[in-house]
Amino acid sequence: MVNGNNANVVQTILELPDLMNNMLLLLSDKEKVVINKRFSLGGNGKHTLEDIGQEFAVTRERVRQIEKSALAKMRRNVFNSTLRYIHEFVGDCVNENGGIMNEEKLVEALIDVMPANFAVDKSSIHLALNLHEKLECVGNTINFHPYVRDKSISDYSLKYASGQLVNQMYRYGNIKSIEKVHNDLKDTFEGISFDLTKIKSLIEIDKRLTLLDNELVGLLEWRHVNPRTLRDKIMYILRGEKKPMHFTEIADRISSAKFDGRSVNMQAVHNELIRHDQFVLIGRGIYALKEWGFESGTVAAVIEAILADKKELSQDEIIEQVLKQRQVKRITIMLALKDGGKFERVGRKVYKLRK
């Protein structure tokens, strides 16, 4: 993501827990406790403002003021430490992403420069991010995942752009390319300078939106975008592949997709395919979507439907039509045509429905 020599960044991350402990020496005893508990330093878990307030017999707002004051003290001393190397790195990362970046993605960018299998102290990294002079860390909210933004981007413009994006997706009613969304909202976003890069980053932090294949925008509440039930997941896989699939392959694809982390049972997938009429059996264990034009029924039933539209057809024409609906052998179709109760031979290998 960021070019250049990252040796200083690597060394700083290696020393980060000790570096944070040294910066804590700048604080009063009460401030140290608040920072340790709020940022889960030492692996003791993050405490709420209310929890800490009860411990000190003060209001949650007073705890917030203590935290703010402590961070300001630490922030003023960043220039005296190697923490500036991390800050330069994350500043470049956030800038490359339009000034907005999902915090988890930003932390992963830092981890990527480290030696393989190195255990990074994420609590110390989170605290280090909060000490950046030009960036603001925003915690988990109803509509947004934790993210980091350039302080020059106002909270209002970000929320306004997010609301416009969500409303536009409701108007579409289906997934659209990010280029189309950006183009359709170009006039709306002109006054707040939200270009394509910034919109993509905004989608990555918004809990209501998702980016598919890095180019298609959708709402997570849509089942065809974020499948919930097993049937939804089967539909999602088949629509994505755009071709009939064997039920074992569908089960494998669901497992590898890791929609919700749940394991999937192959037999359960097969049962679901049998149970719902959106899925059509077109061969041995092979299923297609009815919306693709496939009809349920036996090979003989498919032939009946074909001949109902055409008075007479040759054997080869019937076979060609059936193979568009079923993945079976030619001999299976030829044997079905031998059913004298349903089909009548009217010429050399020419058939019609028996009346």
GROMACS .gro file of C-alpha atoms in nm:
model
  355
    1MET     CA    1   0.000   0.000   0.000
    2VAL     CA    2   0.272   0.246   0.103
    3ASN     CA    3   0.602   0.254  -0.083
    4GLY     CA    4   0.941   0.316   0.067
    5ASN     CA    5   1.156   0.171   0.338
    6ASN     CA    6   0.937   0.048   0.625
    7ALA     CA    7   1.227  -0.059   0.849
    8ASN     CA    8   1.159   0.225   1.094
    9VAL     CA    9   0.791   0.131   1.109
   10VAL     CA   10   0.874  -0.234   1.180
   11GLN     CA   11   1.118  -0.143   1.456
   12THR     CA   12   0.868   0.097   1.615
   13ILE     CA   13   0.593  -0.165   1.618
   14LEU     CA   14   0.832  -0.414   1.776
   15GLU     CA   15   0.899  -0.163   2.054
   16LEU     CA   16   0.545  -0.025   2.071
   17PRO     CA   17   0.430  -0.173   2.409
   18ASP     CA   18   0.741  -0.032   2.581
   19LEU     CA   19   0.702   0.295   2.396
   20MET     CA   20   0.342   0.330   2.516
   21ASN     CA   21   0.446   0.247   2.874
   22ASN     CA   22   0.709   0.523   2.861
   23MET     CA   23   0.450   0.773   2.741
   24LEU     CA   24   0.217   0.672   3.023
   25LEU     CA   25   0.483   0.805   3.265
   26LEU     CA   26   0.374   1.154   3.156
   27LEU     CA   27   0.033   1.102   3.315
   28SER     CA   28  -0.110   1.121   3.663
   29ASP     CA   29  -0.202   0.798   3.838
   30LYS     CA   30  -0.571   0.846   3.763
   31GLU     CA   31  -0.501   0.925   3.396
   32LYS     CA   32  -0.287   0.611   3.367
   33VAL     CA   33  -0.570   0.396   3.499
   34VAL     CA   34  -0.822   0.553   3.260
   35ILE     CA   35  -0.599   0.506   2.954
   36ASN     CA   36  -0.511   0.148   3.051
   37LYS     CA   37  -0.875   0.055   3.097
   38ARG     CA   38  -1.012   0.246   2.796
   39PHE     CA   39  -0.752   0.102   2.556
   40SER     CA   40  -0.731  -0.249   2.704
   41LEU     CA   41  -0.359  -0.220   2.770
   42GLY     CA   42  -0.222  -0.528   2.942
   43GLY     CA   43  -0.491  -0.748   2.793
   44ASN     CA   44  -0.750  -0.676   3.064
   45GLY     CA   45  -1.030  -0.586   2.824
   46LYS     CA   46  -1.178  -0.249   2.737
   47HIS     CA   47  -1.383  -0.078   3.008
   48THR     CA   48  -1.673   0.159   2.947
   49LEU     CA   49  -1.678   0.517   3.071
   50GLU     CA   50  -1.953   0.418   3.313
   51ASP     CA   51  -1.750   0.128   3.458
   52ILE     CA   52  -1.451   0.352   3.526
   53GLY     CA   53  -1.676   0.628   3.662
   54GLN     CA   54  -1.821   0.391   3.921
   55GLU     CA   55  -1.470   0.289   4.026
   56PHE     CA   56  -1.369   0.654   4.084
   57ALA     CA   57  -1.715   0.769   4.197
   58VAL     CA   58  -1.736   1.028   3.917
   59THR     CA   59  -1.965   1.074   3.618
   60ARG     CA   60  -1.896   0.913   3.280
   61GLU     CA   61  -1.851   1.263   3.138
   62ARG     CA   62  -1.575   1.332   3.390
   63VAL     CA   63  -1.401   1.010   3.282
   64ARG     CA   64  -1.428   1.126   2.920
   65GLN     CA   65  -1.260   1.457   3.016
   66ILE     CA   66  -0.978   1.273   3.195
   67GLU     CA   67  -0.924   1.050   2.890
   68LYS     CA   68  -0.921   1.350   2.655
   69SER     CA   69  -0.671   1.536   2.873
   70ALA     CA   70  -0.443   1.231   2.903
   71LEU     CA   71  -0.441   1.174   2.525
   72ALA     CA   72  -0.356   1.542   2.469
   73LYS     CA   73  -0.054   1.513   2.703
   74MET     CA   74   0.069   1.203   2.522
   75ARG     CA   75   0.004   1.355   2.180
   76ARG     CA   76   0.221   1.657   2.257
   77ASN     CA   77   0.521   1.427   2.307
   78VAL     CA   78   0.487   1.215   1.991
   79PHE     CA   79   0.746   1.424   1.804
   80ASN     CA   80   1.003   1.320   2.066
   81SER     CA   81   0.946   0.951   1.998
   82THR     CA   82   0.976   0.698   1.716
   83LEU     CA   83   0.597   0.684   1.711
   84ARG     CA   84   0.619   0.944   1.435
   85TYR     CA   85   0.725   0.667   1.193
   86ILE     CA   86   0.398   0.484   1.248
   87HIS     CA   87   0.208   0.811   1.218
   88GLU     CA   88   0.373   0.891   0.884
   89PHE     CA   89   0.286   0.542   0.758
   90VAL     CA   90  -0.081   0.548   0.862
   91GLY     CA   91  -0.116   0.907   0.742
   92ASP     CA   92  -0.008   0.798   0.394
   93CYS     CA   93  -0.245   0.498   0.408
   94VAL     CA   94  -0.545   0.711   0.503
   95ASN     CA   95  -0.455   0.971   0.239
   96GLU     CA   96  -0.438   0.701  -0.031
   97ASN     CA   97  -0.790   0.596   0.067
   98GLY     CA   98  -0.940   0.941   0.031
   99GLY     CA   99  -0.894   1.050   0.392
  100ILE     CA  100  -1.120   0.777   0.536
  101MET     CA  101  -1.020   0.423   0.627
  102ASN     CA  102  -1.171   0.130   0.812
  103GLU     CA  103  -0.959   0.096   1.127
  104GLU     CA  104  -0.930  -0.282   1.095
  105LYS     CA  105  -0.803  -0.241   0.738
  106LEU     CA  106  -0.552   0.021   0.856
  107VAL     CA  107  -0.422  -0.209   1.132
  108GLU     CA  108  -0.390  -0.489   0.876
  109ALA     CA  109  -0.176  -0.258   0.662
  110LEU     CA  110   0.060  -0.215   0.957
  111ILE     CA  111   0.066  -0.588   1.024
  112ASP     CA  112   0.150  -0.655   0.659
  113VAL     CA  113   0.488  -0.482   0.694
  114MET     CA  114   0.582  -0.700   0.990
  115PRO     CA  115   0.771  -1.032   0.975
  116ALA     CA  116   0.546  -1.336   0.923
  117ASN     CA  117   0.375  -1.476   1.236
  118PHE     CA  118   0.475  -1.179   1.450
  119ALA     CA  119   0.217  -1.121   1.727
  120VAL     CA  120   0.122  -0.753   1.703
  121ASP     CA  121  -0.013  -0.576   2.014
  122LYS     CA  122  -0.333  -0.435   1.862
  123SER     CA  123  -0.428  -0.247   2.179
  124SER     CA  124  -0.103  -0.049   2.162
  125ILE     CA  125  -0.160   0.018   1.791
  126HIS     CA  126  -0.512   0.145   1.863
  127LEU     CA  127  -0.373   0.383   2.124
  128ALA     CA  128  -0.098   0.493   1.885
  129LEU     CA  129  -0.360   0.577   1.620
  130ASN     CA  130  -0.549   0.790   1.871
  131LEU     CA  131  -0.235   0.995   1.930
  132HIS     CA  132  -0.209   1.106   1.565
  133GLU     CA  133  -0.228   1.484   1.542
  134LYS     CA  134  -0.407   1.499   1.205
  135LEU     CA  135  -0.626   1.188   1.224
  136GLU     CA  136  -0.933   1.113   1.431
  137CYS     CA  137  -1.033   0.762   1.540
  138VAL     CA  138  -1.408   0.709   1.552
  139GLY     CA  139  -1.538   0.410   1.747
  140ASN     CA  140  -1.811   0.161   1.665
  141THR     CA  141  -2.154   0.324   1.608
  142ILE     CA  142  -2.498   0.216   1.486
  143ASN     CA  143  -2.416   0.285   1.120
  144PHE     CA  144  -2.036   0.271   1.107
  145HIS     CA  145  -1.757   0.028   1.182
  146PRO     CA  146  -1.461   0.181   1.370
  147TYR     CA  147  -1.272   0.404   1.128
  148VAL     CA  148  -0.998   0.665   1.101
  149ARG     CA  149  -1.048   0.991   0.915
  150ASP     CA  150  -0.850   1.298   0.830
  151LYS     CA  151  -0.964   1.578   1.062
  152SER     CA  152  -1.019   1.801   0.758
  153ILE     CA  153  -1.320   1.583   0.665
  154SER     CA  154  -1.614   1.701   0.874
  155ASP     CA  155  -1.839   1.461   1.059
  156TYR     CA  156  -2.138   1.625   0.888
  157SER     CA  157  -2.009   1.571   0.532
  158LEU     CA  158  -1.930   1.206   0.602
  159LYS     CA  159  -2.273   1.131   0.747
  160TYR     CA  160  -2.445   1.334   0.474
  161ALA     CA  161  -2.261   1.143   0.199
  162SER     CA  162  -2.341   0.812   0.369
  163GLY     CA  163  -2.712   0.896   0.391
  164GLN     CA  164  -2.721   0.998   0.024
  165LEU     CA  165  -2.551   0.672  -0.078
  166VAL     CA  166  -2.796   0.457   0.116
  167ASN     CA  167  -3.100   0.647  -0.018
  168GLN     CA  168  -2.968   0.615  -0.374
  169MET     CA  169  -2.933   0.237  -0.332
  170TYR     CA  170  -3.295   0.217  -0.213
  171ARG     CA  171  -3.398   0.406  -0.527
  172TYR     CA  172  -3.205   0.160  -0.746
  173GLY     CA  173  -3.347  -0.142  -0.567
  174ASN     CA  174  -3.054  -0.357  -0.682
  175ILE     CA  175  -2.674  -0.365  -0.697
  176LYS     CA  176  -2.505  -0.108  -0.921
  177SER     CA  177  -2.146  -0.038  -1.021
  178ILE     CA  178  -1.966   0.209  -0.800
  179GLU     CA  179  -1.893   0.417  -1.112
  180LYS     CA  180  -2.266   0.454  -1.182
  181VAL     CA  181  -2.343   0.542  -0.821
  182HIS     CA  182  -2.067   0.804  -0.822
  183ASN     CA  183  -2.183   0.948  -1.153
  184ASP     CA  184  -2.549   0.965  -1.045
  185LEU     CA  185  -2.452   1.141  -0.719
  186LYS     CA  186  -2.185   1.365  -0.873
  187ASP     CA  187  -2.391   1.683  -0.834
  188THR     CA  188  -2.494   1.589  -0.480
  189PHE     CA  189  -2.134   1.530  -0.373
  190GLU     CA  190  -1.986   1.830  -0.555
  191GLY     CA  191  -2.000   2.059  -0.252
  192ILE     CA  192  -1.840   1.810  -0.012
  193SER     CA  193  -1.566   1.677  -0.243
  194PHE     CA  194  -1.646   1.305  -0.231
  195ASP     CA  195  -1.462   1.148  -0.522
  196LEU     CA  196  -1.467   0.781  -0.626
  197THR     CA  197  -1.184   0.680  -0.388
  198LYS     CA  198  -1.352   0.847  -0.091
  199ILE     CA  199  -1.690   0.689  -0.177
  200LYS     CA  200  -1.531   0.344  -0.188
  201SER     CA  201  -1.377   0.401   0.156
  202LEU     CA  202  -1.711   0.528   0.286
  203ILE     CA  203  -1.880   0.207   0.171
  204GLU     CA  204  -1.616   0.004   0.354
  205ILE     CA  205  -1.699   0.168   0.688
  206ASP     CA  206  -2.079   0.186   0.649
  207LYS     CA  207  -2.257  -0.110   0.810
  208ARG     CA  208  -2.551  -0.076   0.570
  209LEU     CA  209  -2.348  -0.100   0.250
  210THR     CA  210  -2.116  -0.351   0.089
  211LEU     CA  211  -1.883  -0.360  -0.211
  212LEU     CA  212  -1.897  -0.680  -0.417
  213ASP     CA  213  -1.599  -0.780  -0.631
  214ASN     CA  214  -1.451  -0.439  -0.556
  215GLU     CA  215  -1.689  -0.271  -0.803
  216LEU     CA  216  -2.059  -0.338  -0.724
  217VAL     CA  217  -2.245  -0.154  -0.447
  218GLY     CA  218  -2.532  -0.316  -0.259
  219LEU     CA  219  -2.730  -0.294   0.065
  220LEU     CA  220  -2.650  -0.560   0.324
  221GLU     CA  221  -3.018  -0.595   0.408
  222TRP     CA  222  -3.082  -0.739   0.060
  223ARG     CA  223  -3.090  -1.118   0.077
  224HIS     CA  224  -2.940  -1.157  -0.270
  225VAL     CA  225  -2.643  -0.952  -0.149
  226ASN     CA  226  -2.610  -1.080   0.207
  227PRO     CA  227  -2.778  -1.425   0.218
  228ARG     CA  228  -2.911  -1.537   0.556
  229THR     CA  229  -3.097  -1.867   0.513
  230LEU     CA  230  -2.955  -2.176   0.343
  231ARG     CA  231  -3.188  -2.118   0.049
  232ASP     CA  232  -3.056  -1.761   0.016
  233LYS     CA  233  -2.700  -1.894   0.011
  234ILE     CA  234  -2.777  -2.151  -0.259
  235MET     CA  235  -2.942  -1.881  -0.471
  236TYR     CA  236  -2.640  -1.654  -0.417
  237ILE     CA  237  -2.392  -1.924  -0.527
  238LEU     CA  238  -2.590  -2.028  -0.836
  239ARG     CA  239  -2.649  -1.668  -0.944
  240GLY     CA  240  -2.281  -1.595  -0.899
  241GLU     CA  241  -2.171  -1.896  -1.104
  242LYS     CA  242  -2.442  -1.838  -1.368
  243LYS     CA  243  -2.453  -2.208  -1.452
  244PRO     CA  244  -2.607  -2.534  -1.321
  245MET     CA  245  -2.407  -2.704  -1.045
  246HIS     CA  246  -2.395  -3.037  -0.864
  247PHE     CA  247  -2.529  -3.015  -0.508
  248THR     CA  248  -2.192  -3.123  -0.362
  249GLU     CA  249  -2.019  -2.838  -0.545
  250ILE     CA  250  -2.282  -2.592  -0.420
  251ALA     CA  251  -2.221  -2.712  -0.061
  252ASP     CA  252  -1.844  -2.668  -0.105
  253ARG     CA  253  -1.887  -2.315  -0.240
  254ILE     CA  254  -2.112  -2.217   0.052
  255SER     CA  255  -1.855  -2.349   0.299
  256SER     CA  256  -1.566  -2.165   0.131
  257ALA     CA  257  -1.768  -1.841   0.112
  258LYS     CA  258  -1.798  -1.833   0.494
  259PHE     CA  259  -2.111  -1.618   0.486
  260ASP     CA  260  -2.171  -1.627   0.862
  261GLY     CA  261  -1.903  -1.865   0.981
  262ARG     CA  262  -2.149  -2.154   1.007
  263SER     CA  263  -2.062  -2.497   0.873
  264VAL     CA  264  -2.293  -2.640   0.607
  265ASN     CA  265  -2.414  -2.998   0.577
  266MET     CA  266  -2.409  -3.145   0.227
  267GLN     CA  267  -2.733  -3.336   0.284
  268ALA     CA  268  -2.901  -3.022   0.413
  269VAL     CA  269  -2.809  -2.844   0.089
  270HIS     CA  270  -2.951  -3.133  -0.116
  271ASN     CA  271  -3.272  -3.134   0.088
  272GLU     CA  272  -3.311  -2.759   0.037
  273LEU     CA  273  -3.266  -2.796  -0.339
  274ILE     CA  274  -3.534  -3.066  -0.347
  275ARG     CA  275  -3.773  -2.872  -0.122
  276HIS     CA  276  -3.800  -2.542  -0.309
  277ASP     CA  277  -3.935  -2.495  -0.660
  278GLN     CA  278  -3.685  -2.219  -0.741
  279PHE     CA  279  -3.437  -2.503  -0.804
  280VAL     CA  280  -3.476  -2.746  -1.093
  281LEU     CA  281  -3.308  -3.086  -1.114
  282ILE     CA  282  -3.167  -3.108  -1.466
  283GLY     CA  283  -2.931  -3.405  -1.430
  284ARG     CA  284  -2.799  -3.647  -1.171
  285GLY     CA  285  -2.755  -3.422  -0.867
  286ILE     CA  286  -2.725  -3.116  -1.094
  287TYR     CA  287  -2.949  -2.817  -1.023
  288ALA     CA  288  -3.032  -2.496  -1.206
  289LEU     CA  289  -3.245  -2.194  -1.123
  290LYS     CA  290  -3.602  -2.182  -1.248
  291GLU     CA  291  -3.552  -1.812  -1.322
  292TRP     CA  292  -3.307  -1.915  -1.595
  293GLY     CA  293  -3.596  -2.069  -1.790
  294PHE     CA  294  -3.567  -2.426  -1.664
  295GLU     CA  295  -3.891  -2.612  -1.583
  296SER     CA  296  -3.930  -2.892  -1.332
  297GLY     CA  297  -4.040  -3.239  -1.434
  298THR     CA  298  -3.913  -3.555  -1.602
  299VAL     CA  299  -3.751  -3.571  -1.944
  300ALA     CA  300  -4.086  -3.688  -2.082
  301ALA     CA  301  -4.256  -3.383  -1.928
  302VAL     CA  302  -3.999  -3.156  -2.093
  303ILE     CA  303  -4.065  -3.321  -2.431
  304GLU     CA  304  -4.440  -3.273  -2.380
  305ALA     CA  305  -4.388  -2.901  -2.313
  306ILE     CA  306  -4.171  -2.869  -2.624
  307LEU     CA  307  -4.420  -3.049  -2.852
  308ALA     CA  308  -4.710  -2.849  -2.707
  309ASP     CA  309  -4.559  -2.542  -2.873
  310LYS     CA  310  -4.452  -2.724  -3.192
  311LYS     CA  311  -4.691  -2.957  -3.368
  312GLU     CA  312  -4.421  -3.187  -3.501
  313LEU     CA  313  -4.046  -3.207  -3.453
  314SER     CA  314  -3.771  -3.440  -3.564
  315GLN     CA  315  -3.591  -3.653  -3.308
  316ASP     CA  316  -3.276  -3.444  -3.344
  317GLU     CA  317  -3.472  -3.121  -3.292
  318ILE     CA  318  -3.638  -3.262  -2.980
  319ILE     CA  319  -3.304  -3.379  -2.841
  320GLU     CA  320  -3.151  -3.036  -2.905
  321GLN     CA  321  -3.439  -2.864  -2.722
  322VAL     CA  322  -3.435  -3.106  -2.427
  323LEU     CA  323  -3.058  -3.067  -2.378
  324LYS     CA  324  -3.116  -2.696  -2.321
  325GLN     CA  325  -3.328  -2.795  -2.022
  326ARG     CA  326  -3.162  -3.113  -1.897
  327GLN     CA  327  -2.809  -3.249  -1.864
  328VAL     CA  328  -2.888  -3.606  -1.970
  329LYS     CA  329  -2.763  -3.852  -2.230
  330ARG     CA  330  -2.918  -3.858  -2.577
  331ILE     CA  331  -3.027  -4.218  -2.525
  332THR     CA  332  -3.236  -4.108  -2.223
  333ILE     CA  333  -3.432  -3.869  -2.446
  334MET     CA  334  -3.470  -4.129  -2.722
  335LEU     CA  335  -3.608  -4.381  -2.471
  336ALA     CA  336  -3.856  -4.122  -2.341
  337LEU     CA  337  -3.984  -4.075  -2.697
  338LYS     CA  338  -4.072  -4.446  -2.706
  339ASP     CA  339  -4.359  -4.378  -2.464
  340GLY     CA  340  -4.646  -4.454  -2.699
  341GLY     CA  341  -4.899  -4.323  -2.452
  342LYS     CA  342  -4.761  -3.971  -2.483
  343PHE     CA  343  -4.586  -3.942  -2.817
  344GLU     CA  344  -4.679  -4.050  -3.166
  345ARG     CA  345  -4.431  -4.117  -3.445
  346VAL     CA  346  -4.563  -3.955  -3.764
  347GLY     CA  347  -4.269  -4.004  -3.998
  348ARG     CA  348  -3.908  -4.109  -4.008
  349LYS     CA  349  -3.789  -4.001  -3.663
  350VAL     CA  350  -4.057  -3.729  -3.647
  351TYR     CA  351  -4.283  -3.703  -3.341
  352LYS     CA  352  -4.591  -3.523  -3.213
  353LEU     CA  353  -4.805  -3.539  -2.901
  354ARG     CA  354  -5.056  -3.824  -2.898
  355LYS     CA  355  -5.408  -3.687  -2.865
   0.00000   0.00000   0.00000
